[in-house]
Amino acid sequence: MLEVKNIKQHLAAYQEAFQKRNFDASKVLPEVLQLDEQRRNMQTELDQILAESNQLSKEIGMLFKNGEQQKANILKEKTAGIKLKTKQISTEMDAVNKTLVELLFSIPNVPHSSVPAGNSEDDNETIFGEGEIPKLDKKALPHWELAQKYDLIDFELGNKITGAGFPVYKGKGARLQRALITYFLDKNTQAGYTEYQVPHLVNAASGFGTGQLPDKEGQMYHVTEDDLYLIPTAEVPVTNIFRDDLLTEDQLPIKCTGYTPCFRREAGSYGAHVRGLNRLHQFDKVEIVSLVKPEDSYQVLDDMVAHVKEILRELKLPYRILRLCGGDLGFTSALTYDFEIFSTAQERWLEISSVSNFETFQANRLKIRYKTKDKKKHLVHTLNGSALALPRVLAGILENYQTPEGIKIPEVLVPYTGFDIIN
RNA sequence: GGAGAAAUGGCAGAGUGGUCGAAUGCGGCAGUCUUGAAAACUGUUGAGGGUCACACCUCCGGGGGUUCGAAUCCCUCUUUCUCCGCCA
């Protein structure tokens, strides 16, 4: 949710920036300002009436104390009209407020100045790449065939137990996944992120806080009986740890990491490009979340990108980094870098991390603020990223590390897996 | 799941219809004293809105109600604690 005072201050600049994400803000922003003005005026009017009412009540109290019942009763009659009026104004104000908030909820974040304009993923900007793409044998297999060949993942079994998109990991496949999770968490904690284990179901308030609700309701599994949602990412419970918090300046930056399964309905879209581990309803992910002072957030974004880079370097996976264009940018994000690894057997890039700066967009909804030494209060900037998403990393390792003898295990993982080849 | 009790400022804890946004203690901050520290003493110390600044408004778990007036009374929801039942 954007801050009204910022809209007021940067109206023209915002209008222009929104064009990059093809969002027509020409009507909605002035409307927000107009509603805010209206709400403000009503608030002032209401306050004045309440002040009058409070004053009268006090006088009545004094009169009763002094035994001047008659005078008190005269004043009482005066209050009747005031009561009516307060009710009237406050219902009107609630209505205006509701419209205002709904409108604000419908406005996406303002793209950062470095965000390229564009409509789709084709317009994303590749800003970095490294790692050697291995030259594989002609007989190289995609990961779903490797998974079957070495009995690592059973997709059919998942179908039986639950349905499509819920694979069962098995033997060395399960072990490799667990090794990756532990390795990621170790890397993250070494980099100063505090590890959390959080609930996998969240309430609606948490969903609103991080922006999954109300617009992306259909993407989450909803447990209607208890009105809870299965988390689509650890970002939701982890960021909500700090909802409504007033932090002190010296508590920042706050860096958290957490491993959770993630649940996504992702209705539609079946076919070859979502085969195997490419797209699932349940998958594992290790997430990193940062809460920082506004002036630090872009440096921290770079730090988080560097951190993910280091992990991919250690795993020796060929990857590239994209700066998302306006059209591909998430609703809540101001700037997002996507990491993709090259799936050699599928000959395509797979997204395995997305690192974003939300600036105050989430913090404004979540009311996460901090107090400076001179007691000024500001919203924090929130950032998060995957470090990393498991299934596609697993897929990338299986495919890129395959040899005629079997699948080799990246060196850094061997201490975690306890074996160095799958054959 | 059943029975009972409770929810107040950073914490502890009073207040049970009328200057209560809230006593008191601890903690925090500032000062006095001290070479420095501790102790002692003095002052100060919740949040949001609003204003150039005041004024003023709102907030005593959430929501609703009674009343001229609610932290205080009523309804409801949530959470916590104790006891019982069940249980990884």
XYZ file of C-alpha atoms (C1' of nucleotides) in Angstrom:
511
model
C 0.000 0.000 0.000
C 1.408 3.348 -1.025
C 1.592 6.192 1.460
C -0.857 8.974 0.714
C 1.646 11.660 1.652
C 4.065 10.271 -0.949
C 1.377 10.233 -3.616
C 0.672 13.862 -2.847
C 4.333 14.788 -2.954
C 5.337 12.858 -6.075
C 2.134 12.758 -8.072
C 3.624 13.506 -11.479
C 6.641 11.263 -10.970
C 4.447 8.372 -9.852
C 2.140 8.776 -12.844
C 5.119 8.525 -15.126
C 6.756 5.605 -13.295
C 3.527 3.620 -13.422
C 3.608 3.704 -17.210
C 6.528 1.290 -17.025
C 4.260 -1.322 -15.597
C 1.360 -0.367 -17.862
C -0.691 0.771 -14.948
C -2.916 3.691 -15.735
C -2.778 5.822 -12.626
C -4.097 9.010 -14.175
C -7.488 8.684 -12.540
C -6.851 6.645 -9.449
C -4.138 8.791 -7.889
C -6.075 12.074 -7.973
C -9.072 10.175 -6.682
C -7.030 8.951 -3.730
C -5.949 12.485 -2.935
C -9.474 13.754 -3.206
C -10.831 11.033 -0.911
C -8.044 11.641 1.564
C -8.886 15.340 1.609
C -12.515 14.485 2.186
C -11.691 12.057 4.974
C -9.475 14.650 6.629
C -12.189 17.270 6.588
C -14.709 14.874 8.055
C -12.263 13.898 10.745
C -11.761 17.533 11.702
C -15.485 18.140 11.825
C -16.057 15.033 13.897
C -13.291 15.991 16.296
C -14.849 19.372 16.893
C -18.228 17.888 17.662
C -16.735 15.313 19.963
C -14.826 18.045 21.769
C -18.082 19.883 22.344
C -19.759 16.713 23.559
C -16.914 15.915 25.936
C -17.072 19.424 27.332
C -20.816 19.139 27.980
C -20.426 15.769 29.675
C -17.864 17.209 31.998
C -20.139 20.082 32.898
C -23.030 17.728 33.559
C -20.811 15.698 35.826
C -19.852 18.788 37.806
C -23.464 19.895 38.122
C -24.535 16.502 39.437
C -21.724 16.605 41.942
C -22.940 19.974 43.173
C -26.542 18.731 43.319
C -27.734 21.042 40.596
C -29.955 18.460 38.923
C -32.145 20.869 37.005
C -29.302 22.636 35.296
C -27.852 19.253 34.444
C -31.051 18.107 32.824
C -31.151 21.182 30.628
C -27.688 20.417 29.359
C -28.631 16.791 28.796
C -31.230 17.813 26.277
C -28.597 19.676 24.330
C -26.531 16.533 23.914
C -29.207 14.622 22.003
C -28.585 16.482 18.749
C -24.865 16.161 19.088
C -25.107 12.417 19.480
C -27.121 12.100 16.334
C -24.655 14.173 14.395
C -21.590 12.252 15.514
C -23.171 9.010 14.425
C -24.049 10.457 11.060
C -20.616 11.884 10.368
C -18.758 8.835 11.517
C -20.764 6.496 9.276
C -20.133 8.819 6.360
C -16.478 8.917 7.215
C -16.256 5.142 7.486
C -17.678 4.853 4.000
C -15.153 7.312 2.574
C -12.383 5.572 4.419
C -13.387 2.198 3.089
C -13.398 3.458 -0.476
C -10.021 5.066 0.083
C -8.440 1.911 1.465
C -9.916 -0.241 -1.285
C -8.506 2.128 -3.827
C -5.093 2.091 -2.188
C -5.158 -1.700 -2.135
C -5.702 -1.699 -5.881
C -2.587 0.354 -6.645
C 0.680 -1.551 -7.185
C 4.073 -0.410 -5.989
C 5.922 2.306 -7.895
C 8.688 0.822 -10.050
C 12.218 1.888 -9.163
C 13.952 4.202 -11.622
C 16.184 1.363 -12.873
C 13.211 -0.825 -13.832
C 12.978 -1.158 -17.601
C 9.625 -0.591 -19.269
C 8.020 -3.638 -20.787
C 5.037 -5.883 -21.025
C 6.244 -9.397 -20.420
C 9.191 -11.525 -19.414
C 10.640 -10.946 -22.886
C 11.420 -7.393 -21.822
C 13.384 -8.368 -18.735
C 16.954 -7.221 -18.753
C 19.772 -9.729 -18.307
C 22.327 -7.955 -16.182
C 24.724 -10.701 -15.191
C 25.627 -14.273 -15.873
C 28.328 -16.708 -14.979
C 29.135 -20.390 -14.743
C 29.902 -22.764 -17.519
C 27.095 -24.536 -19.279
C 28.255 -28.148 -19.405
C 28.361 -29.911 -22.733
C 26.254 -32.959 -22.196
C 26.109 -36.213 -24.003
C 23.413 -36.532 -26.628
C 21.839 -39.115 -24.382
C 21.450 -36.570 -21.580
C 18.077 -36.831 -19.864
C 15.733 -34.253 -18.396
C 15.439 -34.441 -14.629
C 12.086 -36.214 -14.556
C 13.609 -39.101 -16.442
C 16.691 -39.062 -14.251
C 14.467 -39.047 -11.184
C 12.777 -42.163 -12.461
C 15.968 -43.864 -13.596
C 17.627 -43.498 -10.195
C 14.385 -43.779 -8.203
C 14.719 -40.332 -6.616
C 11.292 -38.801 -7.054
C 7.950 -40.507 -7.620
C 5.419 -38.269 -9.303
C 2.840 -41.038 -9.764
C 2.841 -41.795 -6.075
C 2.075 -38.135 -5.366
C -0.854 -38.374 -7.740
C -2.195 -41.292 -5.776
C -1.776 -39.718 -2.363
C -2.828 -36.186 -3.201
C -2.941 -35.210 -6.858
C -0.803 -33.732 -9.571
C 1.952 -31.416 -8.387
C 2.683 -33.175 -5.094
C 5.739 -35.328 -5.730
C 7.191 -37.880 -3.340
C 10.943 -37.696 -2.814
C 12.666 -40.924 -2.074
C 16.005 -42.346 -0.953
C 18.932 -40.311 -2.264
C 16.480 -37.866 -3.831
C 15.013 -37.056 -0.420
C 18.464 -36.973 1.095
C 19.771 -34.597 -1.557
C 16.860 -32.250 -1.002
C 17.381 -32.296 2.749
C 21.097 -31.667 2.219
C 20.295 -28.617 0.100
C 17.912 -27.217 2.717
C 20.486 -27.581 5.475
C 23.225 -26.172 3.290
C 21.100 -23.132 2.396
C 20.168 -22.495 6.016
C 23.817 -22.781 7.033
C 24.882 -20.316 4.351
C 22.161 -17.891 5.370
C 22.867 -18.019 9.088
C 26.585 -17.594 8.372
C 25.663 -14.417 6.501
C 23.897 -13.091 9.596
C 20.319 -14.204 8.986
C 18.540 -15.556 12.047
C 16.814 -18.856 11.486
C 13.083 -19.102 12.180
C 10.609 -21.951 12.072
C 7.205 -20.494 11.432
C 3.613 -21.683 11.017
C 2.650 -23.035 7.616
C -0.880 -21.742 7.931
C -1.621 -18.054 8.348
C -4.690 -15.992 9.100
C -6.241 -13.449 6.763
C -4.589 -10.501 8.507
C -1.160 -11.912 7.679
C -2.212 -12.488 4.074
C -3.275 -8.854 3.826
C -0.081 -7.669 5.433
C 2.250 -9.040 2.816
C -0.130 -8.402 -0.064
C -1.367 -11.883 -1.023
C -4.832 -10.731 -0.058
C -7.103 -9.457 -1.328
C -5.899 -9.633 -4.945
C -4.211 -13.025 -5.105
C -6.699 -14.932 -3.022
C -7.078 -17.706 -5.615
C -3.400 -18.563 -5.502
C -3.483 -19.755 -1.924
C -5.103 -22.870 -0.514
C -7.806 -21.770 1.868
C -8.836 -23.829 4.882
C -12.363 -22.506 5.114
C -13.280 -24.381 8.288
C -10.844 -22.238 10.273
C -10.396 -19.407 7.770
C -6.663 -20.039 7.439
C -4.439 -20.056 4.389
C -1.594 -22.404 3.505
C 1.446 -20.245 2.940
C 2.583 -19.697 -0.651
C 6.012 -18.637 0.662
C 7.757 -18.208 4.010
C 7.740 -14.494 3.285
C 4.193 -14.330 4.644
C 4.686 -15.725 8.172
C 8.245 -14.388 8.516
C 7.462 -10.796 7.552
C 4.321 -10.860 9.688
C 6.453 -11.622 12.742
C 6.988 -7.881 12.823
C 3.475 -6.732 11.981
C 2.409 -3.714 14.115
C 5.872 -3.455 15.647
C 7.549 -0.202 16.550
C 11.257 -0.997 16.430
C 14.180 1.058 17.602
C 16.803 2.239 15.179
C 19.496 0.020 16.668
C 17.425 -3.129 16.100
C 17.844 -2.615 12.357
C 18.749 -4.235 10.105
C 16.750 -7.353 10.942
C 17.695 -10.374 8.862
C 15.680 -13.589 8.973
C 15.785 -16.869 7.191
C 13.393 -19.771 7.267
C 12.718 -23.038 5.562
C 9.103 -23.945 4.801
C 7.101 -25.909 2.328
C 5.172 -23.603 -0.006
C 1.711 -24.269 -1.364
C 0.426 -22.759 -4.591
C -2.756 -23.498 -6.425
C -1.458 -22.044 -9.713
C -4.661 -22.930 -11.503
C -4.303 -23.718 -15.197
C -1.171 -24.148 -17.284
C -0.310 -27.810 -17.762
C 2.004 -29.246 -20.368
C 5.594 -29.987 -21.219
C 7.055 -26.783 -19.770
C 5.650 -27.566 -16.355
C 6.752 -31.180 -16.301
C 8.628 -32.776 -13.481
C 9.809 -30.338 -10.852
C 9.322 -27.246 -12.959
C 6.011 -26.268 -11.412
C 4.403 -27.807 -8.346
C 1.570 -27.278 -5.918
C 3.833 -28.048 -2.992
C 7.523 -27.324 -2.951
C 10.238 -26.439 -0.462
C 11.959 -23.123 -0.213
C 14.426 -21.368 2.035
C 13.669 -17.690 2.229
C 15.606 -14.644 3.394
C 13.834 -11.524 4.679
C 15.339 -8.168 5.623
C 13.879 -5.193 7.459
C 16.047 -2.124 7.042
C 16.205 1.644 7.229
C 15.004 3.250 3.996
C 18.380 4.761 3.199
C 20.009 1.314 3.327
C 17.536 -0.736 1.356
C 19.138 -0.645 -2.085
C 22.534 -1.501 -0.662
C 20.886 -4.392 1.190
C 19.200 -5.503 -2.011
C 22.630 -5.677 -3.642
C 23.964 -7.592 -0.641
C 21.163 -10.113 -0.909
C 21.837 -10.541 -4.620
C 25.529 -11.059 -3.874
C 24.616 -13.649 -1.265
C 22.520 -15.695 -3.685
C 25.289 -15.390 -6.270
C 27.740 -16.901 -3.859
C 25.534 -19.918 -3.234
C 25.127 -20.569 -6.949
C 28.845 -20.169 -7.456
C 29.531 -22.755 -4.767
C 27.041 -25.139 -6.329
C 28.750 -24.496 -9.676
C 25.501 -24.023 -11.499
C 25.382 -21.796 -14.598
C 23.052 -18.911 -13.887
C 22.002 -15.461 -14.959
C 20.381 -12.524 -13.249
C 17.489 -10.581 -14.723
C 16.171 -7.200 -13.785
C 12.418 -7.552 -14.140
C 10.669 -5.123 -16.428
C 7.647 -3.162 -15.252
C 5.193 -5.586 -16.783
C 6.703 -8.608 -15.057
C 7.234 -6.905 -11.707
C 5.197 -8.252 -8.809
C 2.354 -6.114 -7.459
C 4.154 -5.260 -4.227
C 7.691 -4.866 -5.562
C 9.633 -1.746 -6.538
C 12.596 -3.643 -7.949
C 13.098 -7.364 -8.456
C 16.035 -9.434 -9.601
C 15.292 -12.953 -10.780
C 17.917 -15.666 -10.724
C 17.712 -18.383 -13.326
C 19.845 -21.484 -13.689
C 20.344 -23.201 -16.990
C 18.685 -26.551 -17.308
C 20.993 -28.201 -19.791
C 18.842 -31.163 -20.666
C 15.724 -29.057 -21.121
C 17.746 -26.308 -22.743
C 15.945 -23.585 -20.908
C 16.375 -21.249 -17.985
C 14.627 -22.045 -14.694
C 13.811 -19.370 -12.129
C 15.229 -20.368 -8.759
C 15.243 -17.104 -6.854
C 13.561 -13.759 -6.866
C 15.011 -10.976 -4.759
C 12.899 -7.868 -4.240
C 12.811 -4.534 -2.516
C 9.294 -3.578 -1.452
C 10.366 -0.281 0.078
C 7.516 0.815 2.390
C 4.791 -0.903 0.398
C 4.476 -3.896 2.730
C 5.557 -2.011 5.841
C 2.702 0.446 5.382
C 0.140 -2.344 5.392
C 1.940 -4.193 8.154
C 2.596 -1.064 10.248
C 6.232 -1.958 10.759
C 7.982 1.179 11.881
C 11.096 2.220 13.682
C 11.936 5.118 15.912
C 15.076 7.152 15.345
C 17.153 8.540 18.190
C 15.369 11.875 17.877
C 12.059 9.983 18.277
C 10.897 10.401 14.694
C 8.940 7.441 13.375
C 9.375 5.971 9.929
C 8.198 2.914 8.069
C 10.929 0.345 7.469
C 11.790 -1.015 4.061
C 11.212 -4.736 3.624
C 13.071 -7.010 1.237
C 13.029 -10.688 0.590
C 14.420 -13.330 -1.653
C 14.674 -17.042 -2.102
C 17.909 -18.613 -0.977
C 16.858 -20.816 -2.592
C 13.811 -22.566 -4.047
C 14.444 -26.279 -3.896
C 12.822 -28.187 -6.774
C 14.407 -26.367 -9.668
C 17.817 -26.331 -8.001
C 17.403 -30.053 -7.579
C 16.399 -30.345 -11.225
C 19.400 -28.267 -12.271
C 21.802 -30.407 -10.282
C 20.373 -33.651 -11.618
C 20.596 -32.459 -15.205
C 23.860 -30.568 -15.157
C 25.761 -33.062 -13.056
C 24.693 -36.163 -14.926
C 27.470 -38.370 -16.336
C 27.419 -41.804 -17.913
C 28.451 -43.150 -14.483
C 25.715 -41.421 -12.570
C 24.837 -38.046 -11.085
C 27.699 -36.396 -9.304
C 27.023 -34.373 -6.175
C 28.349 -30.787 -6.019
C 31.393 -30.734 -3.785
C 29.925 -28.372 -1.174
C 26.989 -30.716 -0.662
C 28.918 -33.906 -0.085
C 29.363 -33.239 3.653
C 25.575 -32.874 3.831
C 24.574 -35.834 1.665
C 27.184 -38.290 2.810
C 27.591 -39.594 -0.746
C 29.188 -38.068 -3.833
C 27.365 -39.835 -6.615
C 23.919 -41.154 -7.391
C 24.108 -44.270 -9.516
C -13.646 -31.159 24.126
C -15.759 -29.839 29.613
C -15.439 -26.377 34.090
C -13.542 -21.903 36.157
C -10.499 -17.270 36.202
C -8.325 -13.353 33.673
C -6.749 -9.626 29.621
C -4.739 -2.117 31.803
C 1.438 1.795 29.491
C 8.520 -1.492 28.195
C 7.449 -4.857 32.623
C 4.852 -5.593 37.334
C 0.368 -3.893 39.199
C -3.901 -0.401 41.221
C -8.358 1.564 39.475
C -14.979 -0.896 39.177
C -19.829 4.894 36.030
C -17.826 11.694 36.187
C -11.242 16.466 35.035
C -8.501 8.613 34.447
C -4.661 8.596 29.324
C -4.874 6.114 33.890
C -1.972 5.622 41.014
C 2.399 3.089 42.590
C 6.899 0.192 41.884
C 10.666 -1.454 38.469
C 12.981 -0.347 33.981
C 14.459 3.762 30.296
C 16.183 8.886 29.574
C 18.188 13.698 31.549
C 20.342 16.144 35.685
C 22.670 16.816 40.874
C 26.492 14.536 43.811
C 31.358 11.676 42.390
C 38.167 11.459 39.707
C 34.868 7.668 37.412
C 31.104 4.186 38.627
C 27.445 2.481 42.097
C 24.015 4.326 45.632
C 20.938 8.399 46.796
C 18.112 12.557 45.234
C 15.379 15.667 41.385
C 12.951 15.814 36.865
C 11.152 13.166 32.719
C 9.163 8.796 30.206
C 2.789 5.027 25.950
C 0.644 5.080 20.802
C -2.093 7.120 16.545
C -4.449 11.326 14.081
C -4.225 16.668 13.733
C -1.432 21.622 13.809
C 3.949 25.933 11.653
C 3.268 25.204 16.823
C -0.754 24.807 20.232
C -5.696 23.424 20.731
C -8.407 19.277 19.904
C -9.770 13.950 18.791
C -8.993 8.498 19.329
C -6.874 4.202 21.940
C -7.173 0.298 28.953
C -7.399 -7.560 24.137
C -11.051 -6.989 19.197
C -16.092 -5.712 17.781
C -20.997 -4.054 19.229
C -24.408 -1.922 22.980
C -26.396 0.926 27.509
C -25.468 6.157 29.303
C -25.225 13.197 28.948
C -20.585 10.496 30.364
C -17.449 3.693 30.166
C -10.903 1.064 31.717
C -15.248 0.486 35.007
C -22.069 -1.988 33.298
C -24.219 -5.496 29.251
C -23.532 -8.712 24.691
C -20.116 -11.120 21.545
C -15.469 -12.767 19.619
C -10.292 -13.747 20.465
C -6.309 -14.909 23.523
C -3.968 -16.446 28.151
C -3.925 -19.118 32.832
C -5.782 -23.184 36.294
C -8.289 -27.968 36.719
C -10.312 -32.317 34.008
C -10.401 -35.301 29.387
C -7.599 -36.627 24.931
C -2.855 -36.689 22.708
C 2.404 -36.462 19.042
